[in-house]
PDB file of C-alpha atoms in Angstrom:
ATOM      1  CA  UNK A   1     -45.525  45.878   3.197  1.00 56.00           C
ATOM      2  CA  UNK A   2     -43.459  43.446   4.994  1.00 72.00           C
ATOM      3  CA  UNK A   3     -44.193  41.625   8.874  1.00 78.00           C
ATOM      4  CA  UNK A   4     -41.561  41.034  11.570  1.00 84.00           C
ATOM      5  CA  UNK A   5     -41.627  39.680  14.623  1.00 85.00           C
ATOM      6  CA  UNK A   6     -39.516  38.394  17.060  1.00 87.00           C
ATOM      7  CA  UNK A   7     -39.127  36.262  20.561  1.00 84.00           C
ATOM      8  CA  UNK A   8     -36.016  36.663  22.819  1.00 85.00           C
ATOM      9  CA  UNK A   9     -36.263  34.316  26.543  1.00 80.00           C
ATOM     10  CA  UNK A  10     -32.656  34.370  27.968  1.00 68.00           C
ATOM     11  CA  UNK A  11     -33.777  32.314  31.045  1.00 68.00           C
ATOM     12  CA  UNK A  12     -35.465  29.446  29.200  1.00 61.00           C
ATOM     13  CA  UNK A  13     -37.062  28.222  26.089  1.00 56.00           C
ATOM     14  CA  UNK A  14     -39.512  30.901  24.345  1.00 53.00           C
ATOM     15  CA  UNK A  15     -43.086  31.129  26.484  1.00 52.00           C
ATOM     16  CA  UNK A  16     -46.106  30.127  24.198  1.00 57.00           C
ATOM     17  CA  UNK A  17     -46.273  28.447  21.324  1.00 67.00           C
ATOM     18  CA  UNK A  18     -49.429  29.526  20.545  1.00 68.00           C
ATOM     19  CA  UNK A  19     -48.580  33.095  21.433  1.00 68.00           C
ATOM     20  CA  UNK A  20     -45.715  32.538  18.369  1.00 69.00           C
ATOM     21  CA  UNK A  21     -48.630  30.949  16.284  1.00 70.00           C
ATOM     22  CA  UNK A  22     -50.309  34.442  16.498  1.00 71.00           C
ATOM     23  CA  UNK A  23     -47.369  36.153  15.687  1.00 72.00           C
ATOM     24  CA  UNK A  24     -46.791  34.043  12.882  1.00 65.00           C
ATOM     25  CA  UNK A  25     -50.278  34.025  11.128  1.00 61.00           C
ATOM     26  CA  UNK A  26     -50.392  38.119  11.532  1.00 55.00           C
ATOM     27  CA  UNK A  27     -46.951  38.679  10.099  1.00 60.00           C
ATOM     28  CA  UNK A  28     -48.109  36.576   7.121  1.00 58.00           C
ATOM     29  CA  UNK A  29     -51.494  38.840   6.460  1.00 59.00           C
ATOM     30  CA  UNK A  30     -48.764  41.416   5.796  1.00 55.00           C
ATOM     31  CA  UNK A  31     -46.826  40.006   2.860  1.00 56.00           C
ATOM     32  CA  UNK A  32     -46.800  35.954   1.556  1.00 56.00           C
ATOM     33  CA  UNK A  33     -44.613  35.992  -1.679  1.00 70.00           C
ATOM     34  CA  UNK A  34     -41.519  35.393   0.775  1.00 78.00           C
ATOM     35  CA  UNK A  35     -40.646  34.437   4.283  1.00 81.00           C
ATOM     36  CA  UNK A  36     -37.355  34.121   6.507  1.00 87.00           C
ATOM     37  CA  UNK A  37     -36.334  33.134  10.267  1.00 84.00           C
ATOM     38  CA  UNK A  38     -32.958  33.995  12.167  1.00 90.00           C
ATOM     39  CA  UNK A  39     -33.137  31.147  15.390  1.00 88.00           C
ATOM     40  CA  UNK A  40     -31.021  29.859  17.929  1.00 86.00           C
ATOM     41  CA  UNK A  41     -31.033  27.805  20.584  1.00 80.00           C
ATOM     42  CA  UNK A  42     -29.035  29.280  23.356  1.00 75.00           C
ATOM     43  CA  UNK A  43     -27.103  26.251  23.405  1.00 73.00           C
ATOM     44  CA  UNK A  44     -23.932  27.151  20.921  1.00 70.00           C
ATOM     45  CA  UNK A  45     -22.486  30.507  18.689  1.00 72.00           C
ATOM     46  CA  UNK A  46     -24.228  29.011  15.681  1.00 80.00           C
ATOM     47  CA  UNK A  47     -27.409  30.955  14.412  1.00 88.00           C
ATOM     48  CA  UNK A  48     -29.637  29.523  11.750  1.00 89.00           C
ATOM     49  CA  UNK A  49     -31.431  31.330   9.133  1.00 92.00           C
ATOM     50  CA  UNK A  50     -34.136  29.739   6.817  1.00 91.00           C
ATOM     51  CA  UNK A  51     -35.286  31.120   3.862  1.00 90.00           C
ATOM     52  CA  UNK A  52     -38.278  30.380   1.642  1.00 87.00           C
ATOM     53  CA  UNK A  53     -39.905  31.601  -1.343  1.00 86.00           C
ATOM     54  CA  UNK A  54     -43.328  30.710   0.133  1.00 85.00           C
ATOM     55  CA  UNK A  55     -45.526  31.984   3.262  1.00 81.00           C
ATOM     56  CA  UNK A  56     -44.411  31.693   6.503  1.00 79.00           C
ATOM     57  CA  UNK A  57     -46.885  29.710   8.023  1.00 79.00           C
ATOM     58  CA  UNK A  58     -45.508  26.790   6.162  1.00 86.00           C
ATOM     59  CA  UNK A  59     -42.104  27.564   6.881  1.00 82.00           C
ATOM     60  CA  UNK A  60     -42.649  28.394  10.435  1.00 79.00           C
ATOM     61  CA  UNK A  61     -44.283  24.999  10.116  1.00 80.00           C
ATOM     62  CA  UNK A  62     -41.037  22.759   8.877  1.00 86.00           C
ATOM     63  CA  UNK A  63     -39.034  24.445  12.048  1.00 82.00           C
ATOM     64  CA  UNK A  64     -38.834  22.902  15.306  1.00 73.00           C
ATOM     65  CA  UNK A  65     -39.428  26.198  17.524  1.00 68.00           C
ATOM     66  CA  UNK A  66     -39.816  24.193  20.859  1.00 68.00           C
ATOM     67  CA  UNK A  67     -35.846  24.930  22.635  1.00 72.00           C
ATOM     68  CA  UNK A  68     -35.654  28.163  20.684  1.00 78.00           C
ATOM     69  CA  UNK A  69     -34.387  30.742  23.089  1.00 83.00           C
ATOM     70  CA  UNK A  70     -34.292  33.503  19.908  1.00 86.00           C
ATOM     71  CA  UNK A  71     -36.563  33.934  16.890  1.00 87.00           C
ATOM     72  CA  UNK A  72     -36.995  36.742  14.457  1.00 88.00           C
ATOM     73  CA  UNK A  73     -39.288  36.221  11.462  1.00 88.00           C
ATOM     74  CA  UNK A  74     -40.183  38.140   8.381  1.00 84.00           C
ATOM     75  CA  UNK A  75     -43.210  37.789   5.857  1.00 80.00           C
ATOM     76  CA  UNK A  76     -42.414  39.193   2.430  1.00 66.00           C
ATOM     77  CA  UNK A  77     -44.620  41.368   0.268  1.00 59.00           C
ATOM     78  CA  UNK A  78     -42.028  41.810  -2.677  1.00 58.00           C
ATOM     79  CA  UNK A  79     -41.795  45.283  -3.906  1.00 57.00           C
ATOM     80  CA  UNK A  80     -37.762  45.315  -5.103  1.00 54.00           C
ATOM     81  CA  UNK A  81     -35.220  42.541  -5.539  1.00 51.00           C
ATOM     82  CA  UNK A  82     -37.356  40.161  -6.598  1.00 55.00           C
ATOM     83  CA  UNK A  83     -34.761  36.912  -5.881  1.00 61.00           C
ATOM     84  CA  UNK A  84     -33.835  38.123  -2.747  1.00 65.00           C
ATOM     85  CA  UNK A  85     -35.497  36.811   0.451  1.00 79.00           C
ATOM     86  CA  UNK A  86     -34.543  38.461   4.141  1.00 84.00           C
ATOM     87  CA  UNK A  87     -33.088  38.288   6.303  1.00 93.00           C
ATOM     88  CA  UNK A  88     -29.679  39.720   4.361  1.00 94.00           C
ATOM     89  CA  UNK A  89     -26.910  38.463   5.721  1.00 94.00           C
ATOM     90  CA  UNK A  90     -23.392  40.425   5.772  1.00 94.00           C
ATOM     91  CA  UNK A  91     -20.533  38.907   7.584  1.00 92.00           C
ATOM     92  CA  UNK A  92     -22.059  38.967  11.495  1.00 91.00           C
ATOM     93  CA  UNK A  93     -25.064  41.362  10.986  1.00 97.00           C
ATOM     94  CA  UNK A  94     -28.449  39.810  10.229  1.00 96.00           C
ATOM     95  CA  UNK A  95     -30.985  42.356   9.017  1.00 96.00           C
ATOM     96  CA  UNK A  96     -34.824  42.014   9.163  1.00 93.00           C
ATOM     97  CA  UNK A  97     -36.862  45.241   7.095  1.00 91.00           C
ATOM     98  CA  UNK A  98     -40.005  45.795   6.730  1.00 87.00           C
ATOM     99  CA  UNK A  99     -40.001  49.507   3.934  1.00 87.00           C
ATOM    100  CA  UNK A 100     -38.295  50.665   1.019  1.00 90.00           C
ATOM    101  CA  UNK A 101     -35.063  52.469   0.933  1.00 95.00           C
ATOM    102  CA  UNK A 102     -35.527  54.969  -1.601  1.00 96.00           C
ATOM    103  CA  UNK A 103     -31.810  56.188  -1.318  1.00 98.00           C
ATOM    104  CA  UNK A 104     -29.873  52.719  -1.103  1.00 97.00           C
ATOM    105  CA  UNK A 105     -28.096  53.733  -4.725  1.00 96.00           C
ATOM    106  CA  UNK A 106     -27.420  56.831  -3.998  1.00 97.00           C
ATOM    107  CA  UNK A 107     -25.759  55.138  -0.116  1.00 98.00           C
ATOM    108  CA  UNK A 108     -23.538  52.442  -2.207  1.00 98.00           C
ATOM    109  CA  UNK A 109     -20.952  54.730  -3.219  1.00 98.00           C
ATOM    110  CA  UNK A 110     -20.106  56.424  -0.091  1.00 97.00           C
ATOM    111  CA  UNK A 111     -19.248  53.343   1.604  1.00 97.00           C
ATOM    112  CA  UNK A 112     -16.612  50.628   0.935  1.00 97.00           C
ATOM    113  CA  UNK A 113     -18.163  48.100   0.611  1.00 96.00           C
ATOM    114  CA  UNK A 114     -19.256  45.914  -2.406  1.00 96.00           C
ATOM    115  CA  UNK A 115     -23.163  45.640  -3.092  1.00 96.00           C
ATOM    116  CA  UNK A 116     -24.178  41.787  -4.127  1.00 94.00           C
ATOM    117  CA  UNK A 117     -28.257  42.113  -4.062  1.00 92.00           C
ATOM    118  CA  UNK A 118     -30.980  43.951  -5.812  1.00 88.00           C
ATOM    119  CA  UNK A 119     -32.604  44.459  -2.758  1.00 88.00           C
ATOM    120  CA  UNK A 120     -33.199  47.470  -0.543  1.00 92.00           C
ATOM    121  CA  UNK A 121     -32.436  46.486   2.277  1.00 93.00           C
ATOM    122  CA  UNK A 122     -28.703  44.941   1.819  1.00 96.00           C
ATOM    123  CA  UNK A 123     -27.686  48.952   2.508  1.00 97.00           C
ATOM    124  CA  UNK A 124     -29.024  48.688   6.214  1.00 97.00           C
ATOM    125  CA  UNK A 125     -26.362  45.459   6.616  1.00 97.00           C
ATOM    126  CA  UNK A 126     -23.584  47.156   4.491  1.00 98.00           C
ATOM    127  CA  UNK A 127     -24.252  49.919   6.276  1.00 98.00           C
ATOM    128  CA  UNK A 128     -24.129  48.180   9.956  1.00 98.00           C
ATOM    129  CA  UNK A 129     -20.710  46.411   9.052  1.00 98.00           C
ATOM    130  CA  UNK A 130     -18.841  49.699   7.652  1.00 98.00           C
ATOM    131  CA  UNK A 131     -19.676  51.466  11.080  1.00 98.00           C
ATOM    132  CA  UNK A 132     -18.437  48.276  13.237  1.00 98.00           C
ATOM    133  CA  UNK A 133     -15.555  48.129  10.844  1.00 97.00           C
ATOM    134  CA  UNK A 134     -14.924  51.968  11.628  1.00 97.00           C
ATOM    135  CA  UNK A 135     -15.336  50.741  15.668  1.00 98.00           C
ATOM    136  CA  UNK A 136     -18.898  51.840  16.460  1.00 98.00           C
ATOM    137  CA  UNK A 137     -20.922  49.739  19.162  1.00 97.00           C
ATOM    138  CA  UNK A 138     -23.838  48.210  17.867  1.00 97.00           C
ATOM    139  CA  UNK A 139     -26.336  50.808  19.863  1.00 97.00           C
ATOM    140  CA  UNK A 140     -24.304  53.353  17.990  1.00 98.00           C
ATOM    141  CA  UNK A 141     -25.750  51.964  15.182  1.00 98.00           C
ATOM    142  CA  UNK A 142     -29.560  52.521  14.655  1.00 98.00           C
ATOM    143  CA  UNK A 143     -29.268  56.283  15.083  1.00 98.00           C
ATOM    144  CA  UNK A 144     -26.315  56.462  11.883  1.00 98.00           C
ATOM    145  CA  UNK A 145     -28.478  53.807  10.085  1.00 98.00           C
ATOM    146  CA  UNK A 146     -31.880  55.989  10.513  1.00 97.00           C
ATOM    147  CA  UNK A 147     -29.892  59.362   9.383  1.00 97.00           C
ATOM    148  CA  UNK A 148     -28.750  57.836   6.076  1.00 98.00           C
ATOM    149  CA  UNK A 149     -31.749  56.332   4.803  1.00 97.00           C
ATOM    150  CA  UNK A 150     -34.454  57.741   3.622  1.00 97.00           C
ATOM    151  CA  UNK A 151     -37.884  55.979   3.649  1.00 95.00           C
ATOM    152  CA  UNK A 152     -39.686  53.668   5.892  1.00 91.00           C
ATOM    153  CA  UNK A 153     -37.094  51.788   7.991  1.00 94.00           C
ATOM    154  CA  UNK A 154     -38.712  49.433  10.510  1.00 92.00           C
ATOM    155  CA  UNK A 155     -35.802  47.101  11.464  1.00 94.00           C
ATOM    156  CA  UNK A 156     -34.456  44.207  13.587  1.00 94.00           C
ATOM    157  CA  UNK A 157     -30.525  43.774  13.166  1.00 95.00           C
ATOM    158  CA  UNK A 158     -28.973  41.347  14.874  1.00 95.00           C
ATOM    159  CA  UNK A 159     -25.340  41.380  15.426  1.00 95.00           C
ATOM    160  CA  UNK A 160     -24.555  37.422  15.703  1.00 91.00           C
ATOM    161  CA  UNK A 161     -20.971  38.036  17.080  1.00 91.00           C
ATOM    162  CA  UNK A 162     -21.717  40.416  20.008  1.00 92.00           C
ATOM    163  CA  UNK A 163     -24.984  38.395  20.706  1.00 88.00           C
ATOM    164  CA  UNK A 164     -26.904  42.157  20.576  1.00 93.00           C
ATOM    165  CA  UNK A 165     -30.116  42.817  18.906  1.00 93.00           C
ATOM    166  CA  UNK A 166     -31.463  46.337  17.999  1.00 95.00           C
ATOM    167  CA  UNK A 167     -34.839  46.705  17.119  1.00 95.00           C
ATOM    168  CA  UNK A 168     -35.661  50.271  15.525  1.00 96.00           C
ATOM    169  CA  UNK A 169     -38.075  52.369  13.459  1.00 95.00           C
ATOM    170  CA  UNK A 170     -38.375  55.615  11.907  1.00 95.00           C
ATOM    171  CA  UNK A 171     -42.341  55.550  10.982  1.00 90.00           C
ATOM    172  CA  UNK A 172     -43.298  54.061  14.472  1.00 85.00           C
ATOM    173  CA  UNK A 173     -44.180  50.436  13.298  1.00 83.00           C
ATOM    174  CA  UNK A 174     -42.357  48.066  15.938  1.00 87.00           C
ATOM    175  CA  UNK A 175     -43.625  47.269  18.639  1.00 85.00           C
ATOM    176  CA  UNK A 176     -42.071  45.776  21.929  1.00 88.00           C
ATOM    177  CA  UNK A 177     -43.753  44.036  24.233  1.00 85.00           C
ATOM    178  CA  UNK A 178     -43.698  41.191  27.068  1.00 83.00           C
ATOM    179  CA  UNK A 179     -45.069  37.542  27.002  1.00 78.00           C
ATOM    180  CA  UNK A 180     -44.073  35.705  30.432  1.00 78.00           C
ATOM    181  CA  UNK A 181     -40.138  35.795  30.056  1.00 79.00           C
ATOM    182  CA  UNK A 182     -39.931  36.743  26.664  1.00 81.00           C
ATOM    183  CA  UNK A 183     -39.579  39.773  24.790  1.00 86.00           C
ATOM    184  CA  UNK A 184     -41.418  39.759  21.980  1.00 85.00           C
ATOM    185  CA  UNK A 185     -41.600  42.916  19.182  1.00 88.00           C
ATOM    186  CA  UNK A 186     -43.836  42.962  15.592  1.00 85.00           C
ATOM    187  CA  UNK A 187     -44.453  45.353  13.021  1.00 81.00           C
ATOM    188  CA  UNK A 188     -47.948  45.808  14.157  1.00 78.00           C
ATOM    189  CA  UNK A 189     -48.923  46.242  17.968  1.00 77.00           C
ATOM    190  CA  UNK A 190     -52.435  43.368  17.696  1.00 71.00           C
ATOM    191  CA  UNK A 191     -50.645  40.745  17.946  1.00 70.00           C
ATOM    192  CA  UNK A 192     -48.339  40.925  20.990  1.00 72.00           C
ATOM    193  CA  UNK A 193     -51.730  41.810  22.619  1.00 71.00           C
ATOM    194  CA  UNK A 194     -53.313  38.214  21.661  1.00 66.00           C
ATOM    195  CA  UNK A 195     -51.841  36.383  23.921  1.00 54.00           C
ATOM    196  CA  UNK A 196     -51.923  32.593  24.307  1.00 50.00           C
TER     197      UNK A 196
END
């Protein structure tokens, strides 16, 4: 079991830090061997992504979240690829997962492109860039994504280049919801109703 969670505010900075505190603190009850953010600050085309092989709470703690106009997180519960913290990262898609892929080695073949994790979910991102690469849209994507894998796939992909974000499930754990400005999703609905 994995958390994610995420804050998008396209008019401002994101809306309560305490509301993100919440998010933060549930995501971790739901995995703490690993953690990852994607954030950016409206300001530029550069995303960052931190990665940590420790909770989130004490990652979330060393960012500065205050200008953030984006922020997806991700508590790890490792169950495959061991080394290999989210978010993946292939060329301009960002993936978030929260599931196991039980067909990702039986995927790899049927697609040109080279695998360079252990991990599950490095088919959702190999599997994102093939179908832009082949000229799909990004809300093409999701649909072709959720056909192809079998499993739990509860997902945030975020295609840096197009500045889209798709947020998608196929077991009904993500959850949208508002907070002031933002829009705010998690793996578990409790949280986006706490808040600050």
């Amino acid at each position: 079991m994995c958390g994610i969670f995420g804050f998008l505010n396209q008019k401002g900075m994101l809306t309560s830090s305490k509301s993100l505190c919440k998010l933060v603190s549930h995501s971790e009850q739901r995995g703490r061997d690993s953690s990852g953010f994607l954030i950016h600050d409206g300001s530029s085309s550069q995303f960052e992504v931190h990665k940590a092989d420790y909770p989130i709470t004490r990652l979330h703690g060393e960012l500065d979240s205050r200008t953030i106009k984006l922020m997806i997180g991700h508590s790890r519960l490792v169950t495959n690829g061991i080394t290999d913290n989210q978010p993946v990262l292939r060329d301009e898609v960002i993936v978030f997962h929260n599931g196991i892929i039980v067909n990702a080695d039986e995927i790899w073949p049927t697609i040109p492109i080279e695998r360079k994790l252990s991990i599950d979910t490095e088919i959702i991102a190999a599997l994102a860039v093939h179908y832009l690469e082949e000229g799909l849209s990004p809300e093409e994507i999701p649909s072709l994504i959720l056909e192809r894998c079998r499993g739990v796939v509860a997902c945030a992909l975020a295609f840096t280049k197009r500045g889209k974000l798709c947020v998608f499930s196929n077991n009904g754990s993500m959850f949208i919801g508002q907070d002031g400005d933002s829009k705010v999703f998690a793996s578990e609905s409790y949280p986006l109703t706490q808040r600050g």
